[in-house]
Structures are given as C-alpha cells and as structure tokens.
XYZ file of C-alpha atoms in Angstrom:
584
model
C 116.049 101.958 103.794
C 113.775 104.872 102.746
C 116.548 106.051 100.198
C 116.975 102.432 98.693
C 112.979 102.385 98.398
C 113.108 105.425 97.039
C 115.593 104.219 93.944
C 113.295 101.323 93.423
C 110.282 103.221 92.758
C 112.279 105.994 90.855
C 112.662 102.711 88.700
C 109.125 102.019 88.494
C 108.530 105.343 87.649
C 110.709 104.919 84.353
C 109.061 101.892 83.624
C 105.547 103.588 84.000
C 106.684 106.300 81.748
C 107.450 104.130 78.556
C 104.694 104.485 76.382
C 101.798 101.547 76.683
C 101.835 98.720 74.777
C 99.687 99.393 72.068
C 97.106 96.479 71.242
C 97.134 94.950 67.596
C 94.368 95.973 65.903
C 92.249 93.859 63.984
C 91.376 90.318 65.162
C 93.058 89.354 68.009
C 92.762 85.214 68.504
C 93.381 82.498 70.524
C 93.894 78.628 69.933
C 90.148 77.655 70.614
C 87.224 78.992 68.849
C 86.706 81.857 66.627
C 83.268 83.601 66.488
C 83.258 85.931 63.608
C 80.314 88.241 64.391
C 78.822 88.246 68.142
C 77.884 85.789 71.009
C 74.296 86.949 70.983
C 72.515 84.962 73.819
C 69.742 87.542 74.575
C 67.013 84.807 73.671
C 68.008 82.550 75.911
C 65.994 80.816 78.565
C 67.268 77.511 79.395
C 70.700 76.824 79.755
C 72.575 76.235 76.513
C 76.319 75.902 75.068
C 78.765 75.331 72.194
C 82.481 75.608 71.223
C 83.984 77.873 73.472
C 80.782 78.903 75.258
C 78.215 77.259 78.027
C 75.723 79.086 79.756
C 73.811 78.246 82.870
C 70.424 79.880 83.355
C 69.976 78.586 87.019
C 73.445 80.600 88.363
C 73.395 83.412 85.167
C 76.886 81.993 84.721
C 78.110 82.158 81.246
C 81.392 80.259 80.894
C 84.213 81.313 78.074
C 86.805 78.562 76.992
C 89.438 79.332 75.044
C 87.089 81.674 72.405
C 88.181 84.021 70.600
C 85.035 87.071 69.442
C 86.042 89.187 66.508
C 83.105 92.115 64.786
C 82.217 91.552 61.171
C 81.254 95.250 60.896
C 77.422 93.896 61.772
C 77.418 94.461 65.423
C 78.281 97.077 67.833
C 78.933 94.672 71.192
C 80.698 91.286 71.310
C 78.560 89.517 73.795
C 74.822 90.184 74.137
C 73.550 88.526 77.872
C 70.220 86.724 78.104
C 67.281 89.556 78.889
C 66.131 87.579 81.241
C 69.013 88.048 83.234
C 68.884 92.096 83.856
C 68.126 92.842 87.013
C 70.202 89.514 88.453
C 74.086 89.118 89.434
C 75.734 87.748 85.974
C 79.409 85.763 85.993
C 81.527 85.752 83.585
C 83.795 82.259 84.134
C 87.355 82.998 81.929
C 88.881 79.709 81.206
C 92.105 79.888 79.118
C 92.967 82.625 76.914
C 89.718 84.648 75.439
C 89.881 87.477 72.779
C 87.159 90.389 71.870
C 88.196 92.702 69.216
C 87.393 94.861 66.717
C 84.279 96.490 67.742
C 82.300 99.355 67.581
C 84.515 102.720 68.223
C 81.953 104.731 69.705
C 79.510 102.456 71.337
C 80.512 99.392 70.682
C 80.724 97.493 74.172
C 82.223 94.108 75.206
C 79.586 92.875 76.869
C 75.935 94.146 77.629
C 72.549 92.644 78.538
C 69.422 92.192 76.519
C 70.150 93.811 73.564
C 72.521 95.123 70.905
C 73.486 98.433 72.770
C 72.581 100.875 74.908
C 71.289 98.934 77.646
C 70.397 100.096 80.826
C 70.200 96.779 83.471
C 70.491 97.601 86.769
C 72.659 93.992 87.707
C 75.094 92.851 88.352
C 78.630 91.582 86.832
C 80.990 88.920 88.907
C 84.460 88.113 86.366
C 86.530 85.795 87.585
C 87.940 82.565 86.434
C 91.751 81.386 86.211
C 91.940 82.032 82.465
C 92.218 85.714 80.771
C 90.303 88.441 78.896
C 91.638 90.847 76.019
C 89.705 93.190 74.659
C 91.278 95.599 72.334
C 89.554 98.343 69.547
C 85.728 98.334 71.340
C 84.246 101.875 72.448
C 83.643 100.556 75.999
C 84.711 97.440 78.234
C 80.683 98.230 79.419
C 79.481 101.862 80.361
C 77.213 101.692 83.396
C 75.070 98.754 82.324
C 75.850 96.779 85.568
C 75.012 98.681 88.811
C 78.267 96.520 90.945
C 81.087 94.876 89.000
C 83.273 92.435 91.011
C 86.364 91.446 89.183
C 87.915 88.130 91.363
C 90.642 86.237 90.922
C 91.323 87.068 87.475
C 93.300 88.851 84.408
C 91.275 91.544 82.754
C 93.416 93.197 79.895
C 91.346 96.177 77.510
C 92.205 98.788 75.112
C 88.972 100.666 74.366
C 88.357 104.254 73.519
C 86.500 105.188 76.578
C 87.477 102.658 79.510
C 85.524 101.028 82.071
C 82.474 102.636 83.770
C 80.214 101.064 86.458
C 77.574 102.422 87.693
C 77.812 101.977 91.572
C 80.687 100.179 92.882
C 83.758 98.350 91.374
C 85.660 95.581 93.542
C 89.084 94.707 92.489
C 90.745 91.733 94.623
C 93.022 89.086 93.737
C 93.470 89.992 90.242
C 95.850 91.382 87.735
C 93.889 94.252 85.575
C 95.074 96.004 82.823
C 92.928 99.723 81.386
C 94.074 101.878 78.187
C 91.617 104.771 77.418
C 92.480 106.156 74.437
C 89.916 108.631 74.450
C 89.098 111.531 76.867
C 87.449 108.990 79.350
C 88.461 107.564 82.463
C 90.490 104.293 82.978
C 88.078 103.213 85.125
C 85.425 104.947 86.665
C 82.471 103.628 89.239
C 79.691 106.304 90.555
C 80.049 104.713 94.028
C 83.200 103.517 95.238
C 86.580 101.893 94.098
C 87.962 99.143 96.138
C 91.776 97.701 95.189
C 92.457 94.414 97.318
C 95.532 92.161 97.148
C 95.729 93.012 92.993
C 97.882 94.738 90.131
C 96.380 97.615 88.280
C 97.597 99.152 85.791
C 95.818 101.820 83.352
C 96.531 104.762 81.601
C 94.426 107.463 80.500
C 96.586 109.997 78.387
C 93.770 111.975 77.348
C 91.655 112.251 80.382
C 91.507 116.226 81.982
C 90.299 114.740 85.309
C 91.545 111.690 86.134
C 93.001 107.501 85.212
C 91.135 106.185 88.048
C 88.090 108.069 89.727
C 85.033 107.626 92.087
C 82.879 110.333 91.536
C 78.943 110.592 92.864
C 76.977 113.133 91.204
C 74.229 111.928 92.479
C 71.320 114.387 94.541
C 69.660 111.556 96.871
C 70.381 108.059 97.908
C 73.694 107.310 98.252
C 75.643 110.462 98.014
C 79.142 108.867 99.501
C 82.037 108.613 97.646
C 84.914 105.932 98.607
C 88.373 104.804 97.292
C 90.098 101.651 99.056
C 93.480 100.651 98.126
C 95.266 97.774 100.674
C 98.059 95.979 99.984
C 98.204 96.495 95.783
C 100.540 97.807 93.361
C 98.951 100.666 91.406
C 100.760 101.865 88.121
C 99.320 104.802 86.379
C 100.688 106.712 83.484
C 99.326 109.662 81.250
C 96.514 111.831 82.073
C 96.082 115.326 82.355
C 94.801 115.678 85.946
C 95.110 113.200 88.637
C 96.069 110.042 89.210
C 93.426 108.500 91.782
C 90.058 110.903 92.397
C 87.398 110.294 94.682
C 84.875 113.299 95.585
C 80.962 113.623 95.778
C 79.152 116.605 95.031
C 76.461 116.134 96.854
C 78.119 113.954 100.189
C 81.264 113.246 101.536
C 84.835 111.685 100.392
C 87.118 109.541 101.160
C 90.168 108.144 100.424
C 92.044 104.970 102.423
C 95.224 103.564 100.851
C 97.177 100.552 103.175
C 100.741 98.717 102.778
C 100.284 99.530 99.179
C 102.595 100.931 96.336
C 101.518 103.120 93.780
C 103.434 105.273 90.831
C 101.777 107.879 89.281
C 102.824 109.631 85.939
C 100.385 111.854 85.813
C 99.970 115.939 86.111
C 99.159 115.174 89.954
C 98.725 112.085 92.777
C 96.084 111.216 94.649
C 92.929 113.420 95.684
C 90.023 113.281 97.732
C 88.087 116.031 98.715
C 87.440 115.378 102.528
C 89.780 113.061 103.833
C 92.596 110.951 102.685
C 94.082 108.366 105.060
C 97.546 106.702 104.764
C 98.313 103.437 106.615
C 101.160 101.068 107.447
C 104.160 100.855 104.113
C 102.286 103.235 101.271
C 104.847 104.294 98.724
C 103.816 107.119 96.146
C 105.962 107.884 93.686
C 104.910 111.098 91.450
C 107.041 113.057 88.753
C 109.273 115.202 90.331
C 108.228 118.525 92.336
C 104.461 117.351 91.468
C 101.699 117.482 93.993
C 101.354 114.098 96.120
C 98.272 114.187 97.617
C 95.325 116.759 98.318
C 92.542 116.444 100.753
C 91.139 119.013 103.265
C 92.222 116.331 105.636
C 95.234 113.972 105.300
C 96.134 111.290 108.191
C 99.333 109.965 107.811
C 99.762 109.188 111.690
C 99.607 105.345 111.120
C 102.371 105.447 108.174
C 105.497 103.192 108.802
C 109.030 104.562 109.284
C 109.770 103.012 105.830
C 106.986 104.943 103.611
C 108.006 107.235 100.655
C 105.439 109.850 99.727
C 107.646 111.520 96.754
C 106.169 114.931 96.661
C 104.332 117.817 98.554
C 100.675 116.573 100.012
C 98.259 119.823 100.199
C 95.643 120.597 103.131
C 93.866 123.881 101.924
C 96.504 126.292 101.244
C 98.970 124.205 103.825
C 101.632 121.931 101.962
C 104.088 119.307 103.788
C 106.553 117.028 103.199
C 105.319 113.857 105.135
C 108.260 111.681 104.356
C 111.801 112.281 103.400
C 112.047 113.666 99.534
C 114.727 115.119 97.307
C 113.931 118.069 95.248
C 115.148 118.166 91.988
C 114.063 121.384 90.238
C 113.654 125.520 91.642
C 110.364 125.530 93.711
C 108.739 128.389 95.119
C 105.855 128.634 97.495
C 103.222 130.829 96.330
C 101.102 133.647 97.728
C 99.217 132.385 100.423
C 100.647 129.017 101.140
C 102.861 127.388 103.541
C 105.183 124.993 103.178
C 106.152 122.590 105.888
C 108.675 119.735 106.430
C 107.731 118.436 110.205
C 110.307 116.869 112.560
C 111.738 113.867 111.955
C 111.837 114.472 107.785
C 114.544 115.422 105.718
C 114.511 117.580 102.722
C 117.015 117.103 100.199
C 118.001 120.187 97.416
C 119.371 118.642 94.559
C 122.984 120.373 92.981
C 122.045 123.809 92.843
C 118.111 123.453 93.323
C 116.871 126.523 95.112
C 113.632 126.501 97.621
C 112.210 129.983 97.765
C 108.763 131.698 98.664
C 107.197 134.417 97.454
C 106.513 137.473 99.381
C 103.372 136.000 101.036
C 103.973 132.251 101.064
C 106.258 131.117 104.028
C 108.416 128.024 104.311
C 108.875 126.075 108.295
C 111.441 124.205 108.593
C 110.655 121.785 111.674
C 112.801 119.320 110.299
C 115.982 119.267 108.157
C 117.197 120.657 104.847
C 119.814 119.843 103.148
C 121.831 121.194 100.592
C 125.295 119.272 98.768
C 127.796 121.432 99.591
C 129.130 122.536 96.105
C 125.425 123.562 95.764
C 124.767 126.993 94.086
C 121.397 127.301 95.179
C 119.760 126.026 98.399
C 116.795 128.158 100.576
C 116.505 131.367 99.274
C 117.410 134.262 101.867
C 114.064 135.086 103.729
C 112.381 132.090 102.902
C 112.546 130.329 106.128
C 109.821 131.408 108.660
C 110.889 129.289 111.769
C 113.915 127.058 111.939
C 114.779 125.051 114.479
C 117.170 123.053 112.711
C 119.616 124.921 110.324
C 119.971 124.026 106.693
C 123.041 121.962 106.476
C 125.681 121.137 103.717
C 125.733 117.539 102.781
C 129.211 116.246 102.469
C 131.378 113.520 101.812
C 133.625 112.562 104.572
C 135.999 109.661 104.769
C 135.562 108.457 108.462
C 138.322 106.086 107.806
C 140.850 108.568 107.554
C 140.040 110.627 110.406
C 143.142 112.596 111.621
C 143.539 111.999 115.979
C 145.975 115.095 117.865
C 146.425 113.160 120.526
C 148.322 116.175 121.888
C 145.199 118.890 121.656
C 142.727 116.194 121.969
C 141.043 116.494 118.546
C 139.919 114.860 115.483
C 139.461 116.313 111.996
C 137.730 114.797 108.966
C 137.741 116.636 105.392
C 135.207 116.503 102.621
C 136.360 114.610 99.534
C 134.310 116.838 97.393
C 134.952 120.661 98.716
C 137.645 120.121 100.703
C 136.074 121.542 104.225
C 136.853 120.358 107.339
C 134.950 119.635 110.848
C 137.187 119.533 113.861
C 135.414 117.849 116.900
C 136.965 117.395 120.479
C 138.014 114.025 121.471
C 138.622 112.170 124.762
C 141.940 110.835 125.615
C 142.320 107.972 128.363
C 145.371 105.676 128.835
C 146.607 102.853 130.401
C 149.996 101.434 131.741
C 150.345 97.537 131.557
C 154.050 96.115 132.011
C 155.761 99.456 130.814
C 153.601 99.751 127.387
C 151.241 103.410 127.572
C 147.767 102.766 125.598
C 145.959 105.977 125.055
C 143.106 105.546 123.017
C 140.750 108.391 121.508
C 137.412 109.235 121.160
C 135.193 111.470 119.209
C 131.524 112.055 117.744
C 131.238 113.103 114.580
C 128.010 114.214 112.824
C 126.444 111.661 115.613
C 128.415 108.706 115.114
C 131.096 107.708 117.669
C 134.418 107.120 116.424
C 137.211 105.572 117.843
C 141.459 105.592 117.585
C 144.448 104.050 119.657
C 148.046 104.410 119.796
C 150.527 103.010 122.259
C 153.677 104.181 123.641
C 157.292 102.445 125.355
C 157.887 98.705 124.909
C 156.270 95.747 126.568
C 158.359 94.492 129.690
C 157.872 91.068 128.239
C 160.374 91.759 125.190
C 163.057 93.127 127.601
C 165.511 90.555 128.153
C 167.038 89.578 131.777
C 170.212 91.601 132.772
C 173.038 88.226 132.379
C 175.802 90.082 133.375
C 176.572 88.429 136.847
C 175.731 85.289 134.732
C 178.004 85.923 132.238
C 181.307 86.972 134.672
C 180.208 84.039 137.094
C 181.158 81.709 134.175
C 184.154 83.534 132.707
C 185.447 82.661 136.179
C 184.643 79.020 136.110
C 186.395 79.241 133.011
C 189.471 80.229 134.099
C 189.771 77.022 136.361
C 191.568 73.339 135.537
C 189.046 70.666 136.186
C 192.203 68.948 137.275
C 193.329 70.636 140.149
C 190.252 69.611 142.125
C 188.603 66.518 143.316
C 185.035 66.860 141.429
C 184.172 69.806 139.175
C 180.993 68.768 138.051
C 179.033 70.681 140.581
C 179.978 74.022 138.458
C 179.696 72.555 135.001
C 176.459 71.431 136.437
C 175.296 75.295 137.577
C 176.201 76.510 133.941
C 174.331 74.507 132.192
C 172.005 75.096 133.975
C 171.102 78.435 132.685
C 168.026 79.629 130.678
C 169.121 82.428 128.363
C 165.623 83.567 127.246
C 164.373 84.759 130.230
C 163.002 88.245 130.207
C 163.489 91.483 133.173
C 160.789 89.973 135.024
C 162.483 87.057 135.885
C 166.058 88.928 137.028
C 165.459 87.287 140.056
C 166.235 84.048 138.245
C 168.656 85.105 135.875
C 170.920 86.445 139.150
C 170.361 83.101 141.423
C 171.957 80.841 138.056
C 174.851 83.340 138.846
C 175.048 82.886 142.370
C 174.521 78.996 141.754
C 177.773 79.214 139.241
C 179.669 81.368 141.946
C 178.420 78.877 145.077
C 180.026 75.455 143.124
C 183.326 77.139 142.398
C 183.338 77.721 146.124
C 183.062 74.556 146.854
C 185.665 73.198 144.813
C 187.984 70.895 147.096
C 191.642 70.960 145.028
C 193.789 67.773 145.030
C 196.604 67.035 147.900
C 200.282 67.654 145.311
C 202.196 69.154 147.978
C 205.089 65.751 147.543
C 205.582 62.277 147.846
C 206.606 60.449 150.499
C 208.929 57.239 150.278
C 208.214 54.563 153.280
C 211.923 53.674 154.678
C 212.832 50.001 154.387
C 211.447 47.323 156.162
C 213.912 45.213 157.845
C 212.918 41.232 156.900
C 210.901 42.288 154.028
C 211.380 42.389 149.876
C 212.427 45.975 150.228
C 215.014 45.647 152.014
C 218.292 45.477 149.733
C 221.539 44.655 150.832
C 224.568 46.752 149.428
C 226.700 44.492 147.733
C 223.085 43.148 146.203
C 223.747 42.920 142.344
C 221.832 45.271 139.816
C 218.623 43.772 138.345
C 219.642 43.068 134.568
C 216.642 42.922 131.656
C 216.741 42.745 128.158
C 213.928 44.260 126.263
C 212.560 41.516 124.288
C 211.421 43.924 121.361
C 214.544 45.342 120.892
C 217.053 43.783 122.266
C 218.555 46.482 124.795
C 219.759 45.492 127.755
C 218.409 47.595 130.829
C 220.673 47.537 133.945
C 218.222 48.449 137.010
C 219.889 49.528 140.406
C 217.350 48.526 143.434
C 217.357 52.508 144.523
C 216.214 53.434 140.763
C 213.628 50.923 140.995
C 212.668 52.314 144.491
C 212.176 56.046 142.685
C 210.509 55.200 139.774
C 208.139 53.106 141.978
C 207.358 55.703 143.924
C 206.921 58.619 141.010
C 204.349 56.371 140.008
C 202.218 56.183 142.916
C 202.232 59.758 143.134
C 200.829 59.680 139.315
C 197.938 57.949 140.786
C 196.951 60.376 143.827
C 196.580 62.813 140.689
C-alpha cells in the first residue's frame, strides 16, 4: 500500500511541478455586470445596491452577483468598504462567477475599507458564498487590513504580486483556494495562525526566500503564539526558495499540527516549525527528492497510520530520520555533526547505484532496513553504519513460481531473474501412503513467505485391475464341454455370464468366487443316460405280436410312386431307434 501511495503522489508531484497557469492579463469578465473603474461604497450608511452588487448595512454583508471589476488606471483597489464598517466583521457573499483585474501593481488591493488604500481597520473579513472570485494583476488580495479572515465554503482564485496577508489569523474550511505571488511575498501569510480544514489549497510562491505558506508572529506582547493546523486537506505547493509550510514566533512558541491530510511540496524544503510539529492519522508529504521533510526541535509522529508516506529526511536539531519507508534516488551524505536514523519497522530503499555515506563525524543507525538492488554499484558506504541490527540487503527478483524442490536433500532453490544469484533454504519433507500411491509433499520459507510443493510416487490400487486368471481357465473349461451330453447346462452358462470384468485388486476376492461359481456348475453337470436301447419282447395277445408266415406290410409313397416293402422286424427296429432319439 505505502509503495502504491507513494506512485500516486510521485504523480502529484509532476503535476505540481508544471509551471502555474498564468492569469490573462487585462480585463478579466464574466456574463453579468462590468464596472469599469471601482465599487467605491466607503460613503455608505444605509443599505444600498445595483447590478451585480447589494449591500446590507445591518449584517456589513456586501453581496457580489455575477460582476465583473476591471481598473481604468484611476484607482489603486477594486472595492472600497463602507468606513463605517472598520472595526466590525465584513462578508463578502460570492454568487456566480466574479472578476477583479487589472489593478494597481504595487499597492493596488482587491478589497479594503474606508478609503482608497492604505487602510489600517482592525475587522474583520468572512468570504464565502457558492459562487467564485478571480482576481488577477492587483498588488495585494488585501495586506493586513482585516485583523481575522475566514474564507467558508467558497472558491477564492488570485494572481497578485505580493499574495495574501492577514493580520492575525486566517481560517480556511470547506473551500477550494487558489494563491500565485509573483513577487518576493508570501502566498499567504497571517501574523497569528493558519488553519486548513476539509479544503484544497493550492499556491505558489516562486520568488519567496522564506516561505509559500507561513505563520509568523513578530510580535513583543500580546499574543506571541504561533499556530499552523492542517486536517484532512490536500495542500499543493510549488516554487519558492525556502519552505513550503512555516510557522515560528520570535517572541513565543510554535507549532505545527497536520491530520489525515496530503500535501506535495515543490519547494527547496517541507514543512517547519520551530518547537513542535505533530503528525496524525494518514499525512502524506511528498517533497523533491533527497530534500528535507520536516524540521522542528520536536516532531511526534507516534499517532501516524501504517499507511503514511513522509518522502524525505525530517530533522530534530542535528538528528535526522526516516519516519516512513522512502527510496533514495541520488548520493547522500550525512554531514559533520549529524545523525542519520531509519528506526525499526522502516525501510530504506538505494536507488541503482545510489550510495549513502557519512562524513567523518556524521554517523548513520540503521535500526531498520536498507536496501540496495542487487546490480547496484553503490549502496552504504564502508564505515558509514554506526549500529546495525539488521544488515543491508540486496533486493532481488525471484520467481517463486519456479522454485526448484530436492526432494532427495530436502531443499529448495530460487534464482534472481536479474543477477542470476541463488538462495537455497531447507525444506520439510512428509509423506503419506493411501492404497499403494506415496505423497510426499515439501515445504520451505523463503525470504518469510511459506512455500509449498508435492509429488507422488507408485500407482493408485484403484487402477490395478483384478487378477482373472482362475476366471479365465474356469471358462476355457466350460468351453470345452457339449451342452448336449448333459441334462441342463444352464447353471454354467449362467456362472459366466455372470462375471464383472472391471473389477479392480481390491475386489480379488470377487473376481476368484465368479471362478469358483464357473468351476461349482460344471460340477454339477448330470450327463444324459446313452449307454443302449432296450427292445420290450413281444406281448403274446397284443398288436406286437407277429406271426411268421404274417405277410410284409406293402406302401407306396404317394409323392413318388415307390413302393416300400416293410418286414414287421424292420418296423420293430426302426421303432425302437426312434425312441432312443427321444431319450437324447
């Protein structure tokens, strides 16, 4: 997971390094009202509107429709509030798309109270409104007029020369905000606190030496705190020639919380705060390679999530630490007097011949892991490591799928696709036995994953056919019998076909009683009686009995005309040849 969200913000990244959309310059306009000139309403007591514009004295609401504010070259700030309202809380209401444009370089504000420019009210400024501001080519969105600026449930989108400056505390939340300085200013910039809620920011500051976005109290008395609260926002920042985020008070205390939140940073450095700096829950930060994270004489990242990315070393003093996993991607080298740390539980990955060294007084503890692809040139320079108590390792590519089992030494070998090195682990070998087929079946860990192989020897019982041979000789002498020479021979033609010829050597038991069957039928064969015939003498009285001068029986064949001559003794034999015909 942490390598996946590390590929997604290494896409962000890109996208926060293409160069800001530059604003049009000249008059920027909507489909509603133009004002050519300025919305001055500094007169105003009573409530008052017209196209594009209302204004309600009772709430110091002023209400923008659709208007679109472009300078004539007259003025040096598009709106001018009602004097009556410094001192009170001022909203802004942004209905449909508004435009301010076009004015004054150097001083030139967007919006200021009581007069022209350079006004000092000590109110306050509420923007919020489903619609959108643009404000492009003005000196300032305002610079410190308004003490607290809350900007809710909005889109803010400016390109002015020297950002956005309140003068105590600025309140993001709900919102989508957009900040281009183009000068040597600050994105945005409050003397109090910054607080990010549930919103998109995005500003660059290309120009700025100390930071886009920065909470900074120079103040001696009152409130001498300085605080910077991010919670579940996305933060892009690009350009700028110091930090990213800054919060620190010269005359208090710091500090710095950022929750579930993602933020990219494409500046020189990340995140700083000068006493503490607190990470909570999912917090991605994604800096330029190699670059410094975050620096604080204090960081808590104890309530981070398992899936967090901090891209880059975080600083404590002259200590420096790796707090999540990270891949290096160019030489580094600890300096004189610092120490670099990766704790337990994170990985640090060299790039392809990447090399992490110290100098002769910085140190390098490896509590954790480093590792280093194995046709790697470079890796941790010799010495560099102070304590180790797990060793760098090479990072291969092994095909677990073609793991090769020796069943016979009880071993399995895997080979890197990319160098061609090997790991040979032991294995465990157990078998089993069931109806004459041996399963042995292999096991093995392999960089800490369990893998598992099988192979079988003999054959199955079950495809070993019955021995038939009794069968087969019990038949063959069946065979050699006539059905005629005995009284009934279906008892054995019965016991033949009686036989199942599929059977298998666990039924032999079977396969040898159809034999004995076969053998116990012939046995019983009873053959017929043929041993003669015998010819019952005369009867004296009866129509057997022939006299010897009785005359020969004399019959013509009526079919063909032959005349058959039959002596009483021939008729006597042929009578009796024919009942022995039927005892057969």
């Amino acid at each position: 997971m942490k390598k996946l969200l590390a590929i997604l913000l290494s896409a962000l990244l890109v996208v926060a390094l293409i160069p800001t959309a530059v604003f049009a310059t000249g008059q920027a306009s909507g489909t509603g009202t133009t004002i050519s000139g300025q919305l001055n309403l500094s007169s105003l007591t009573d409530s008052d509107s017209d196209d594009g514009w209302s204004w309600n004295a009772d709430s110091k609401t002023l209400t923008l429709t659709n208007l679109t504010i472009t300078s004539d070259g007259k003025y040096r700030s598009a709106i001018v509030l009602p004097a009556d309202a410094d001192g009170d809380t001022i909203t802004i209401v942004l209905e449909g798309d508004n435009y301010i444009s076009s004015f004054d370089q150097t001083s030139g504000r967007a919006f200021v109270v009581g007069y022209d420019a350079n006004a000092s009210s000590s109110g306050d400024l509420t923007l919020t409104g489903d619609g959108s501001l643009t404000i492009s080519d003005c000196g300032w969105v305002q610079n410190g007029s308004f003490t607290n600026v809350i900007i809710d449930n909005t889109t803010i989108t400016a390109e002015t020369v020297s950002g956005w400056t309140v003068g105590g505390t600025l309140t993001i939340q709900d919102s989508d905000v957009t900040i281009n300085a183009t000068g040597t200013y600050n994105a945005l910039y409050a003397v109090e606190s910054i607080t990010i809620i549930d919103s998109t920011v995005t500003a660059s500051a290309p120009n700025s030496s100390n930071a886009v976005i920065a909470t900074q109290n120079t103040r001696s008395s009152g409130t001498t705190e300085a605080a910077f609260v991010i919670e579940n926002s996305t933060i892009i920042i690009s350009g700028g020639l110091g930090w990213g985020l800054w919060c620190d008070s010269y005359n208090g205390t710091s500090s710095m919380t950022i929750t579930d939140s993602d933020i990219t940073i494409a500046s020189a450095a990340g995140a700083y705060s000068a006493d503490s700096l607190t990470l909570v829950g999912d917090v991605n930060i994604l800096t330029k390679s190699n670059r410094q994270v975050l620096l604080s004489d204090s960081i808590d990242t104890d309530e981070l999530t398992d899936d967090a990315v901090i891209q880059g070393y975080s600083r404590q003093g002259n200590d420096m630490f790796y707090f999540t996993d990270y891949t290096l991607t160019s030489e580094f080298s600890v300096i004189t007097g610092r120490t670099l740390t990766i704790p337990e539980g994170v990985t640090l990955t060299l790039a392809d011949d990447v090399t992490l060294s110290s100098e002769d007084e910085g140190a390098i503890i490896n509590n954790g892991t480093i590792i280093v692809p194995c046709t790697s040139t470079g890796g941790v320079a010799d010495g560099s490591l102070s304590t180790e108590s797990n060793s760098v390792v090479s990072e291969h590519s092994y095909n677990y799928e073609n793991i090769v089992w020796d069943y016979n030494n009880a071993t399995a070998t895997v080979t890197c696709l990319i160098c061609g090195e090997s790991i040979t682990v032991d294995a465990t070998i157990t078998s089993t036995n069931h109806l004459g087929v041996v399963t042995w079946t292999a096991k093995a860990t392999i960089n800490g994953v369990e893998y598992t192989s099988t192979q079988t020897t003999g054959t199955s019982l079950l495809n070993v056919q019955a021995n038939y041979a009794a069968v087969t000789a019990a038949i063959s002498k069946a065979n050699a019998l006539n059905a005629s020479d005995y009284v009934d021979f279906s008892g054995v033609t019965a016991a033949i076909n009686a036989v199942n010829w599929n059977l298998n050597v666990l039924n032999q038991s079977v396969v040898n009683s159809y034999a004995e069957a076969i053998e116990t039928a012939i046995a019983n064969l009873v053959p017929v009686d043929n041993t003669g015939v015998e010819i019952d003498e005369p009867v004296e009285g009866t129509d057997t009995e022939t006299e010897p001068d009785e005359e020969p029986t004399v019959e013509e064949n009526p079919t063909t005309g032959i005349v058959i001559t039959l002596l009483p003794m021939a008729i006597a034999i042929a009578t009796a040849v024919a009942n022995k015909q039927k005892l057969r």
